[in-house]
Amino acid sequence: MARTAIDVSEKAGVRYLHFSSAWVQGAMRIQRPYALELPYTREMMAGLLFRDPPWPREALLVGLGAGSLAKYIYHYLPATKITVVEIDPQVEIVARLHFRLPDDPLRLRIVIADGAEYMLQGDRQFDYILVDGFDASARAGPLETLPFYQACRSRLSASGLLAINLLGRERGFQATAARIDEAFDGRSLLFPSCDSGNTIVFATAGEPVVVSFDELVGRAEQCRNDTGLNLLPTIAHLQKERYLANDRLRI
């Protein structure tokens, strides 16, 4: 099992998770523990714009961190069952002690295992797979290989979507994006980078994603009303960068 020094800090009402460095691995606003504090985590939930509810029924998270994505899905998508694969048992303990990770094994199952091995060895399928796994040096290791991405593809349901957090400042960033594109036969979408340097990639191999601008806005407004998550800036960014050909987003 991977083990590293884990630190927790607080500033201006926000609690942060660090792995052996000042680099932030996760964050929680103490007064809003189920909200998504970091911008890239909000963009990872943009899949809610691409499918009609009650999607997703089954979500898989590779990498727990502070539990932000798991908590958001647990709190705001009550019909969704969540599996989280985390390589370091210490991370689960810290998430429960300091970041209010719910204890509900019927809906939120934590598996302590290597994420790459978990994907390669099983056959259970999921509607939404979210990959956000890095070590203390911001390396994804086997989680950025072609076999891993191919395994992710095999684990997606017919309506399944894969969302991956890439660090834009990392060497080999474009090569990693190209591997995702290869694994999904070109059906991937590389979002514009966040101000933090994170870049989110979405991919699918099943039902096409074809969503009009008006549908995106309508779903974003509904999401904001239901959960407080505002994805309208994401849509505006995609439109500004000309990701919507003929006012439609396609994957």
Coordinates of C-alpha atoms in Angstrom, one line a residue, residues 12-236:
A12 CA -10.2 31.6 6.0
G13 CA -12.8 28.9 6.8
V14 CA -11.5 26.3 4.4
R15 CA -9.8 23.1 5.5
Y16 CA -7.1 21.7 3.2
L17 CA -5.6 18.2 2.6
H18 CA -1.9 18.0 1.7
F19 CA 0.4 15.0 0.9
S20 CA 3.9 15.9 2.1
S21 CA 3.9 19.3 0.5
A22 CA 2.1 22.6 0.2
W23 CA 0.3 21.2 -2.9
V24 CA -3.5 21.0 -2.1
Q25 CA -5.0 17.5 -2.6
G26 CA -8.4 18.5 -1.4
A27 CA -10.4 21.2 0.3
M28 CA -13.6 21.7 2.3
R29 CA -15.4 24.9 3.3
I30 CA -16.2 24.1 6.9
Q31 CA -19.6 25.8 6.8
R32 CA -20.5 24.0 3.5
P33 CA -19.0 20.5 3.8
Y34 CA -20.8 19.0 0.8
A35 CA -20.1 21.8 -1.6
L36 CA -17.3 21.6 -4.2
E37 CA -14.7 24.1 -3.1
L38 CA -12.0 23.6 -5.7
P39 CA -12.9 24.7 -9.3
Y40 CA -11.6 21.6 -11.0
T41 CA -13.9 19.4 -8.9
R42 CA -16.8 21.4 -10.1
E43 CA -15.8 20.8 -13.7
M44 CA -15.4 17.1 -13.0
M45 CA -19.2 17.1 -12.3
A46 CA -20.0 18.6 -15.7
G47 CA -21.1 15.2 -16.8
L48 CA -24.4 16.2 -15.2
L49 CA -24.9 18.5 -18.2
F50 CA -24.4 15.7 -20.7
R51 CA -27.0 13.1 -19.5
D52 CA -30.6 13.3 -18.3
P53 CA -31.4 12.5 -14.6
P54 CA -31.6 10.2 -12.7
W55 CA -28.2 9.5 -14.3
P56 CA -25.8 8.3 -12.9
R57 CA -27.1 5.3 -11.0
E58 CA -23.6 3.9 -10.3
A59 CA -20.5 6.1 -9.8
L60 CA -16.9 5.0 -9.4
L61 CA -14.2 7.3 -8.0
V62 CA -10.6 6.5 -8.3
G63 CA -8.8 8.5 -5.6
L64 CA -10.5 9.7 -2.5
G65 CA -8.5 12.8 -1.4
A66 CA -10.6 14.9 1.0
G67 CA -13.8 13.1 -0.3
S68 CA -15.2 16.2 -2.1
L69 CA -16.6 14.4 -5.1
A70 CA -17.9 11.5 -3.0
K71 CA -19.6 13.8 -0.6
Y72 CA -21.2 15.9 -3.3
I73 CA -22.6 12.9 -5.0
Y74 CA -23.8 11.3 -1.8
H75 CA -25.6 14.4 -0.6
Y76 CA -27.0 15.8 -3.8
L77 CA -27.6 12.7 -5.9
P78 CA -29.4 10.4 -3.5
A79 CA -30.3 7.8 -6.1
T80 CA -26.6 7.2 -6.9
K81 CA -24.5 4.4 -5.4
I82 CA -20.9 5.3 -5.0
T83 CA -17.7 3.2 -5.0
V84 CA -14.4 4.8 -4.1
V85 CA -11.1 3.1 -4.8
E86 CA -8.3 4.6 -2.7
I87 CA -4.8 3.1 -2.4
D88 CA -3.8 4.6 1.0
P89 CA -5.9 3.6 4.0
Q90 CA -4.6 6.7 5.9
V91 CA -6.5 8.9 3.4
E92 CA -9.8 7.3 4.3
I93 CA -9.1 7.8 8.0
V94 CA -8.3 11.5 7.5
A95 CA -11.3 12.0 5.3
R96 CA -13.6 10.6 8.0
L97 CA -11.9 12.5 10.9
H98 CA -11.4 15.9 9.3
F99 CA -13.6 16.1 6.1
R100 CA -16.9 14.6 7.2
L101 CA -16.9 11.7 4.9
P102 CA -20.3 9.9 5.5
D103 CA -20.3 6.4 7.0
D104 CA -23.0 4.7 4.9
P105 CA -21.6 1.5 3.3
L106 CA -25.0 0.8 1.6
R107 CA -24.5 3.8 -0.6
L108 CA -20.9 4.8 -0.2
R109 CA -18.4 1.9 -0.4
I110 CA -14.7 2.5 0.1
V111 CA -12.3 0.0 -1.4
I112 CA -8.6 0.1 -0.3
A113 CA -6.8 -1.0 -3.4
D114 CA -4.6 0.1 -6.3
G115 CA -6.9 1.9 -8.7
A116 CA -5.2 0.6 -11.8
E117 CA -5.3 -3.0 -10.6
Y118 CA -9.0 -2.6 -9.6
M119 CA -9.9 -1.4 -13.1
L120 CA -7.9 -4.1 -14.9
Q121 CA -9.2 -7.0 -12.8
G122 CA -12.9 -6.5 -12.6
D123 CA -15.9 -6.3 -14.9
R124 CA -18.5 -4.3 -13.0
Q125 CA -19.8 -1.4 -15.0
F126 CA -20.5 2.2 -14.0
D127 CA -22.3 5.2 -15.4
Y128 CA -19.8 7.7 -14.2
I129 CA -16.1 7.1 -13.6
L130 CA -14.1 9.9 -12.1
V131 CA -10.3 9.6 -11.9
D132 CA -8.4 12.0 -9.6
G133 CA -5.4 10.1 -8.3
F134 CA -2.0 11.5 -7.7
D135 CA 0.9 10.8 -5.4
A136 CA 2.7 13.4 -3.2
S137 CA 4.8 14.5 -6.3
A138 CA 1.7 15.0 -8.4
R139 CA 2.3 11.9 -10.5
A140 CA -0.5 9.7 -11.6
G141 CA 1.7 6.7 -12.5
P142 CA -0.3 3.7 -13.8
L143 CA -3.4 5.8 -13.8
E144 CA -2.2 7.6 -17.0
T145 CA -1.4 4.6 -19.1
L146 CA -3.2 3.3 -22.2
P147 CA -4.1 -0.1 -20.6
F148 CA -5.8 1.8 -17.7
Y149 CA -7.8 4.0 -20.0
Q150 CA -8.8 0.9 -22.0
A151 CA -9.9 -0.7 -18.8
C152 CA -12.0 2.4 -17.9
R153 CA -13.7 2.1 -21.3
S154 CA -14.6 -1.5 -20.6
R155 CA -16.1 -0.6 -17.3
L156 CA -18.5 2.1 -18.6
S157 CA -22.2 1.3 -19.1
A158 CA -24.0 2.2 -22.3
S159 CA -24.6 5.7 -21.0
G160 CA -21.3 5.8 -19.2
L161 CA -18.9 8.8 -19.0
L162 CA -15.3 9.0 -17.9
A163 CA -14.0 12.2 -16.3
I164 CA -10.2 12.5 -15.6
N165 CA -8.3 15.3 -13.8
L166 CA -5.0 16.1 -15.6
L167 CA -2.5 18.5 -14.3
G168 CA -1.7 20.8 -17.2
R169 CA 1.7 21.8 -15.8
E170 CA 2.9 18.2 -15.9
R171 CA 5.3 17.0 -18.5
G172 CA 3.7 14.7 -21.0
F173 CA 0.3 16.3 -20.6
Q174 CA -0.5 16.2 -24.3
A175 CA 0.7 12.6 -24.6
T176 CA -1.6 11.6 -21.8
A177 CA -4.6 13.3 -23.5
A178 CA -3.6 11.5 -26.7
R179 CA -3.7 8.1 -24.9
I180 CA -7.2 8.8 -23.6
D181 CA -8.3 9.7 -27.2
E182 CA -6.7 6.5 -28.5
A183 CA -8.5 4.4 -25.9
F184 CA -11.8 5.9 -26.8
D185 CA -11.4 6.0 -30.6
G186 CA -11.4 9.8 -30.7
R187 CA -14.5 10.2 -28.5
S188 CA -12.9 12.4 -25.9
L189 CA -13.2 16.1 -25.1
L190 CA -10.3 18.0 -23.5
F191 CA -11.7 21.0 -21.5
P192 CA -9.9 24.3 -21.4
S193 CA -7.6 24.4 -18.4
C194 CA -8.7 25.9 -15.2
D195 CA -6.8 28.8 -13.6
S196 CA -5.2 26.3 -11.2
G197 CA -3.7 24.4 -14.2
N198 CA -6.0 21.4 -13.9
T199 CA -7.6 20.2 -17.1
I200 CA -10.6 17.8 -17.2
V201 CA -11.0 15.3 -20.0
F202 CA -14.3 13.6 -20.7
A203 CA -14.7 10.4 -22.8
T204 CA -17.3 8.0 -23.7
A205 CA -17.7 4.8 -25.9
G206 CA -21.5 4.3 -25.7
E207 CA -24.4 6.5 -26.3
P208 CA -23.3 9.7 -28.0
V209 CA -23.3 13.0 -26.2
V210 CA -25.0 15.6 -28.3
V211 CA -26.3 18.5 -26.3
S212 CA -27.5 21.9 -27.5
F213 CA -26.5 25.1 -25.9
D214 CA -30.0 25.7 -24.6
E215 CA -30.1 22.2 -23.1
L216 CA -26.7 22.8 -21.4
V217 CA -28.0 26.0 -19.9
G218 CA -31.2 24.5 -18.8
R219 CA -29.5 21.6 -17.1
A220 CA -27.0 23.9 -15.5
E221 CA -29.7 26.1 -14.1
Q222 CA -31.6 23.1 -12.7
C223 CA -28.3 21.8 -11.2
R224 CA -27.7 25.1 -9.5
N225 CA -31.2 25.3 -8.2
D226 CA -31.1 21.7 -6.9
T227 CA -27.6 21.5 -5.5
G228 CA -26.0 24.9 -5.5
L229 CA -23.4 23.8 -8.1
N230 CA -23.0 26.5 -10.7
L231 CA -21.8 25.1 -14.0
L232 CA -22.9 28.2 -16.1
P233 CA -19.3 29.5 -16.1
T234 CA -18.1 26.2 -17.5
I235 CA -20.6 26.5 -20.4
A236 CA -19.5 30.1 -21.0

